[in-house]
Structure formats: C-alpha cells, structure tokens
Amino acid sequence: MCGIVGYIGERNAPDVLIKGLKRLEYRGYDSAGIAIINGALVFKKGKGKVQNLHKMIKDSGLSGKIGIGHTRWATHGEPNDVNSHPHLSETGKIAVVHNGIIENYNTLKKQLIKRGRTFQSQTDTEVVAQLLEEILHASKGIDFEQAIQLTLKQIVGTYGLAIINADTPDCIYIARKGSPLLLGIGEGEMFIASDASPIVEYTNKVVYLDDGEMATIRQDSYSVKTIEDVSLTKEVHELAISLGEIEKAGYPHFMLKEIFEQPRSIADCMRGRISTQTHSIQLGGIEDVIDDLINARRVVIAACGTSWHSALLGEYLFEYLAKTPVEVEYASEFRYRDPLIGPGDVLLVISQSGETADTIAAMREAKKREALVLGICNVVGSTISRETDAGVFTHAGPEIGVASTKAFTAQVVVLIMMALATGKRKGVLSQQQMKGYIEELSKIPAKVEYILEHTDAAIRQMAGLFTYAPNFLYLGRSYNFPVALEGALKLKEISYIHAEGYPAAEMKHGPIALIDAMMPVVVIAATDHTNDKMISNIEEVKARKGRIISIMNDENSDVKALSEFHISIPATKDCFSPLLTVIPLQLLSYYIAVNRGCNVDQPRNLAKSVTVE
Ligand code: M6R
C-alpha cells in the first residue's frame, strides 16, 4: 500500500524514480510524486497515475542525482494534487514520503499549528515534515539524524519513511515501523524501495530494514541504526527474483500472465518437496516443528482476503488428510478479540505479500502470547517470512496483479503438502495412501495446463454474455465452498459486479430469494462425494430460472444437462479439486472485467499489499 522509491548515484534520479514508481504502481495509484535535490529541493506531484507525473517531469526538464518518489493509496485526505506525496516542511527544505498511518497526527498537527506552522494538506504525513523541521530548528547542535530520531519518538502509528533535506544534499534518510523498506546496494549508487521490484534491474544486493530501524544512505555507503541510536550491522541478502518475472511478457495484463503461469508456479511450489519415487513429502521449513503442530492444543489459521480463502481450505484439508482440527480466523478479527492462544498452540498465518498489516498484527499477538507461529508466504524477505518461527515459501514468483491468482493455488498446494506430511507423521495416512495422493498431486500442473488450453476460448465467449450482469452467485460444497468465495471475490474486485459465494446448501436459507431469470449462478460441481447433493441444489436454481454456469468434471452428464453453460475440467481427487476449479473462475472474472473496460491490474480503491490496519 503506497510505494516508495529513492535513488542516489550518477544516473538521472527522476528517470530512475519514474521507472521505479511504474513498477510500484500496483501498490497504490491514487497519485504520485517525486522530490529531487539539485542545488535546491524541487518536487513534482499530482493526482492520478505515474504516467501523468512522468509527463509533468518531462515537460519541466527536472534533473538531479538524488531523490525520492511515492505512489499513493489514499488514507488521510482525498486523492488530489495537494495530498500527494512528497510533503514538504514549511521552508521547503525537507521532503518526506510515507507509507503507513500516523495515528496521533491530529494531536501533533494541532500543537504545530498553535506554535505557528501552516499546513498545506489533509494528510498525516505532512506532520512528519513539519515536526522534523521544528525539532531541527529548536534543538541546538543536533544533526539531521538525531532530529529524525526525536521526531519518530513523538510519532504513534506505522511508517516506512524516506526523507531528503536540502541542507544535507548527499543523503537519503529512511526509517521503518510496520511498513516495509529495503535498501539496494549498487556499484557507486544506492536505491531504496518499499519492495524489490524497482531495484531488481540494478542490483540483487539488498538490506531489509526491520521495525524500529533507520538508515542514512550516501552514494557509496550506508549506515543503519535503531531509532534509539544503537548502530547495527545488517546482513546483505541476495534477491532471488529476476526482471522477467516482474514484466508482462507480452500479456495484456499481469493478471492474465499470472493465471497462465500456474502450471509452472504450482510445479515450482512442489519442486524438491514431493517425491514420486519414495512417495514422501519434505518441507524443510517446518521439519523441526511438525511435532509441535501434531501435538498442538489448538491450531488456528489466520489470513485476509484470498489468503483467507486458502486458510479455509486448509481447515478442510487438515481435518481430512491429517485428522487435525483447525480453526480459521480473519486476521483482523483475531487480534482484537483477546484470542485464547498461548504456549502449546500454533498460529499459521498465510500471506502472499508477507506485509499485510492485519496478518502481521495477528502474528505478533500470537508470538507475544508464546504460541508457535508458522507462516505460508510468497515474498522472500517480507516481514512475515522473517518474523514467523518457521514456515514454507510458496515460490509462486512475484505476483503483480492486484487480484491474487497464482498465489492462491500455490498456497493451496503448500497446505495440501503440509496436511499430507502431518497425516503421514501422525500415522493417519498409510504409505499406500501417500502414494495415491502424491502421484495425483504431481499431475496437477499438467491438468491446469489442459484447463487453460481447452477452456480459455469458451470462457472468453461466455464472459461476453454476462458482461453487464449486475449480480452473480457462486455456489460450492465441501472443498469447493472456499473456491465459491474466491470466485466471487475475484469477480467483484476487478469488475465491480456484486457477487456472493455460498455453500450450495446454504442458498435455500436466504440467497435463493435473489434467483430469477437474470441471475447468473456459477456452480462448482467437481467434488464427487457431494455430487448428488450438488445436483439437488442445481435443480433448485433451475426451478427458479437462474442461469446456471457449471464447473464440472468431464463426464458429469447430470450437471451438464442442468447447465446453460458448462466448463469441463479433468477429474482429480476431491481434496485437490480447488486447484482446478478455481482456474475457470479466474478466467471468467478476468474476461468480464476486460469487457467492462476495468483496469484489471489496478482495480479502483484497492492496492496489492494492504499495509494499514
Ligand atoms: O498479501 P496477502 O495474501 O496477505 O493479501 C491478503 C489480501 O489483501 C489479498 O488476498 C486480497 O484480498 C487480494 N486483492 C485478493 O485478490
């Protein structure tokens, strides 16, 4: 949420910043801006996309060797030119870009106004620039770093901050509490960013800032310390992502690219972890804690959004494959209800980005209460990946489209592998059963490939017929109930069509009232053990003239006969079917959104990683 980039070196800073902001735009796209020091501090900013800013900068001929930039997802103050970042201090010498929320900004702002400062914007961020300058001027003999430390001590809330000061024109200052920031080390140049995407084309050497830390960055050096002024030596990490992974590779949208990447991303997620020779599963990241998982008093999975849908599936999978009872929580609810979790319990958090504020808060709460905290995460180096006690990476590769697709299937694969490994270790799964599961799991990438090849054209055509439907209902049972929720979320977030997901049998307890001849009802009827019940539910929809679109196994003639449209997918084990059934739903929402002229990769009001609570 909000993207931050900064550069110091021999290149033209505005060029690096604009390129970086374009890569970061998936984090927020309400407005964008940059500040440069070239003699004096100069800035350009404005409402709308980075492209607008780019034009402004080209027209102005702005240049320089040091600068910071920001792309905004608005929290405080509407998205307009004035509220865009950077925010400047009263003298215009200090520029600040910020990701996060300054919770006590109102109090601080009132005090600053009382002491004579004038504010330009409605943002919380401007308070940082103004307070910093006030402290710098009021406290004799302190340097700029010390002024930042004193400022941060007065701030309550979360921040990833990048600051430049016209009076120290060879430095960028950054600080972190709750919002990610990293530093990229180049040859005679340095970069800062809120994630690796703007840095990856220049260097693969990065330093991750932790909460409570700040850094001063010069062209050839950097120093990291705590806000309390304790110097630190930080580990330099190597980035594992390549430039190709964060580009569209000829696809019109990242979302479509990511949907089509799934045969590979699912295979990558399983690579080196399942053996079709020994029919075993090896998850190095949790090997040392699997007995704690087995012996836990309570296992809770917490997540948000699409990752919460995986979590819900995790409950079905752990119960069926490992006979381990699991509860699933919205991360945002878990933290604030004084959760009954403590020593001997396990909290498993799931997050693509590893930076979701609600999920991080749940993780920290459970850690504070001494539960074992495990993670399933896609982004290596993210806060969740670094703060959990143990975990498993999904290895899906960077996911840029705001709508999560390949991250979901990879999370489900990890949950399947975790549940199988736990079931085997507990002795509830025999070697013979493991053989059956692992052989089938290894066929999933090819089956996903088949679905993409054989259903894409039909779904695209069908999407044309439903482009202007005002509502959609998604129904599924058992393992495909979470898929119904996911299908509905995908549609509403990128096409702005109202959609609801329900357990199919629950429909008759209320939502059935919505069904008429105008209502598309997507039924996910690919789970054998609930097939007969599902057919009854489809009959109920048909009796009310609902328009039935079914996702079904190849030869399910009963479902086919009831459906206006059907998408056939290959058969698999029931508990693996979400990995297949979700693919047509992703494509359906994609094509409907494209037909409606929506910005698929950057849907309105959303951002890729939600780093505010
Ligand atoms: O990065 P995370 O998995 O923690 O993100 C959680 C949600 O914000 C995310 O899944 C969101 O719901 C997506 N837009 C869904 O497509």
Short mmCIF file of N, CA, C and O and ligand atoms in Angstrom, two decimals, residues 304-307 350-354 356 359 402-404 411 486 489-490 493 606 608-610, ligand 1:
data_model
loop_
_atom_site.label_atom_id
_atom_site.label_comp_id
_atom_site.label_asym_id
_atom_site.label_seq_id
_atom_site.Cartn_x
_atom_site.Cartn_y
_atom_site.Cartn_z
N CYS A 304 -6.05 -12.90 5.40
CA CYS A 304 -7.02 -11.93 4.88
C CYS A 304 -7.29 -12.23 3.40
O CYS A 304 -6.42 -12.74 2.70
N GLY A 305 -8.45 -11.84 2.94
CA GLY A 305 -8.79 -11.87 1.52
C GLY A 305 -8.65 -13.26 0.91
O GLY A 305 -9.08 -14.27 1.49
N THR A 306 -8.01 -13.30 -0.25
CA THR A 306 -7.80 -14.58 -0.93
C THR A 306 -7.03 -15.55 -0.04
O THR A 306 -7.31 -16.75 -0.02
N SER A 307 -6.06 -15.04 0.70
CA SER A 307 -5.28 -15.93 1.57
C SER A 307 -6.19 -16.53 2.65
O SER A 307 -5.95 -17.65 3.13
N ILE A 350 -1.12 -16.97 6.70
CA ILE A 350 -0.92 -17.15 5.26
C ILE A 350 -0.97 -15.76 4.62
O ILE A 350 -1.91 -15.00 4.86
N SER A 351 0.03 -15.46 3.81
CA SER A 351 0.05 -14.16 3.15
C SER A 351 0.92 -14.21 1.90
O SER A 351 2.04 -14.70 1.95
N GLN A 352 0.37 -13.75 0.81
CA GLN A 352 1.18 -13.65 -0.40
C GLN A 352 2.31 -12.67 -0.18
O GLN A 352 3.47 -13.00 -0.34
N SER A 353 1.95 -11.45 0.20
CA SER A 353 2.95 -10.37 0.28
C SER A 353 3.85 -10.50 1.50
O SER A 353 4.98 -10.05 1.50
N GLY A 354 3.29 -11.07 2.56
CA GLY A 354 4.04 -11.10 3.82
C GLY A 354 4.07 -9.74 4.49
O GLY A 354 4.81 -9.53 5.46
N THR A 356 0.91 -7.83 4.91
CA THR A 356 -0.46 -7.40 5.25
C THR A 356 -0.53 -7.04 6.73
O THR A 356 -0.25 -7.89 7.60
N THR A 359 -2.53 -9.25 9.17
CA THR A 359 -1.94 -10.58 9.37
C THR A 359 -0.68 -10.47 10.24
O THR A 359 -0.43 -11.30 11.11
N VAL A 402 -3.23 -6.98 -8.88
CA VAL A 402 -3.81 -6.82 -7.54
C VAL A 402 -4.67 -8.04 -7.17
O VAL A 402 -4.68 -8.48 -6.02
N ALA A 403 -5.37 -8.59 -8.16
CA ALA A 403 -6.17 -9.79 -7.88
C ALA A 403 -5.25 -11.00 -7.78
O ALA A 403 -4.50 -11.30 -8.70
N SER A 404 -5.32 -11.65 -6.66
CA SER A 404 -4.42 -12.78 -6.42
C SER A 404 -4.90 -14.01 -7.19
O SER A 404 -6.07 -14.36 -7.14
N GLN A 411 -0.58 -21.41 -2.47
CA GLN A 411 -0.89 -21.55 -1.03
C GLN A 411 -1.62 -22.88 -0.78
O GLN A 411 -1.35 -23.59 0.19
N GLU A 486 -13.85 -17.51 -3.34
CA GLU A 486 -12.75 -16.93 -4.10
C GLU A 486 -13.23 -16.46 -5.48
O GLU A 486 -12.83 -15.38 -5.95
N LEU A 489 -15.06 -13.21 -4.97
CA LEU A 489 -14.14 -12.11 -4.66
C LEU A 489 -13.42 -11.65 -5.93
O LEU A 489 -13.28 -10.44 -6.18
N LYS A 490 -12.96 -12.63 -6.72
CA LYS A 490 -12.24 -12.26 -7.95
C LYS A 490 -13.11 -11.39 -8.83
O LYS A 490 -12.67 -10.38 -9.35
N GLU A 493 -13.83 -7.78 -7.19
CA GLU A 493 -12.73 -6.82 -7.04
C GLU A 493 -12.24 -6.26 -8.36
O GLU A 493 -11.77 -5.14 -8.40
N LEU A 606 -8.34 -0.34 -4.54
CA LEU A 606 -7.55 -1.45 -3.98
C LEU A 606 -6.06 -1.18 -4.11
O LEU A 606 -5.63 -0.27 -4.79
N LYS A 608 -2.18 -3.69 -3.85
CA LYS A 608 -1.71 -5.07 -3.79
C LYS A 608 -1.45 -5.52 -2.36
O LYS A 608 -1.90 -6.57 -1.95
N SER A 609 -0.66 -4.77 -1.63
CA SER A 609 -0.45 -5.25 -0.26
C SER A 609 -0.98 -4.20 0.70
O SER A 609 -0.68 -3.01 0.59
N VAL A 610 -1.82 -4.67 1.60
CA VAL A 610 -2.59 -3.76 2.44
C VAL A 610 -1.83 -3.58 3.77
O VAL A 610 -2.01 -4.35 4.71
O1 M6R B 1 -0.65 -10.43 0.69
P1 M6R B 1 -1.79 -11.12 1.38
O2 M6R B 1 -2.03 -12.50 0.89
O3 M6R B 1 -1.68 -11.09 2.87
O4 M6R B 1 -3.06 -10.26 1.00
C1 M6R B 1 -4.31 -10.54 1.53
C2 M6R B 1 -5.39 -9.81 0.77
O5 M6R B 1 -5.23 -8.43 0.86
C3 M6R B 1 -5.43 -10.22 -0.71
O6 M6R B 1 -5.57 -11.59 -0.86
C4 M6R B 1 -6.59 -9.51 -1.42
O7 M6R B 1 -7.81 -9.98 -0.95
C5 M6R B 1 -6.49 -9.70 -2.93
N1 M6R B 1 -6.80 -8.48 -3.60
C6 M6R B 1 -7.39 -10.75 -3.45
O8 M6R B 1 -7.31 -10.90 -4.82
#
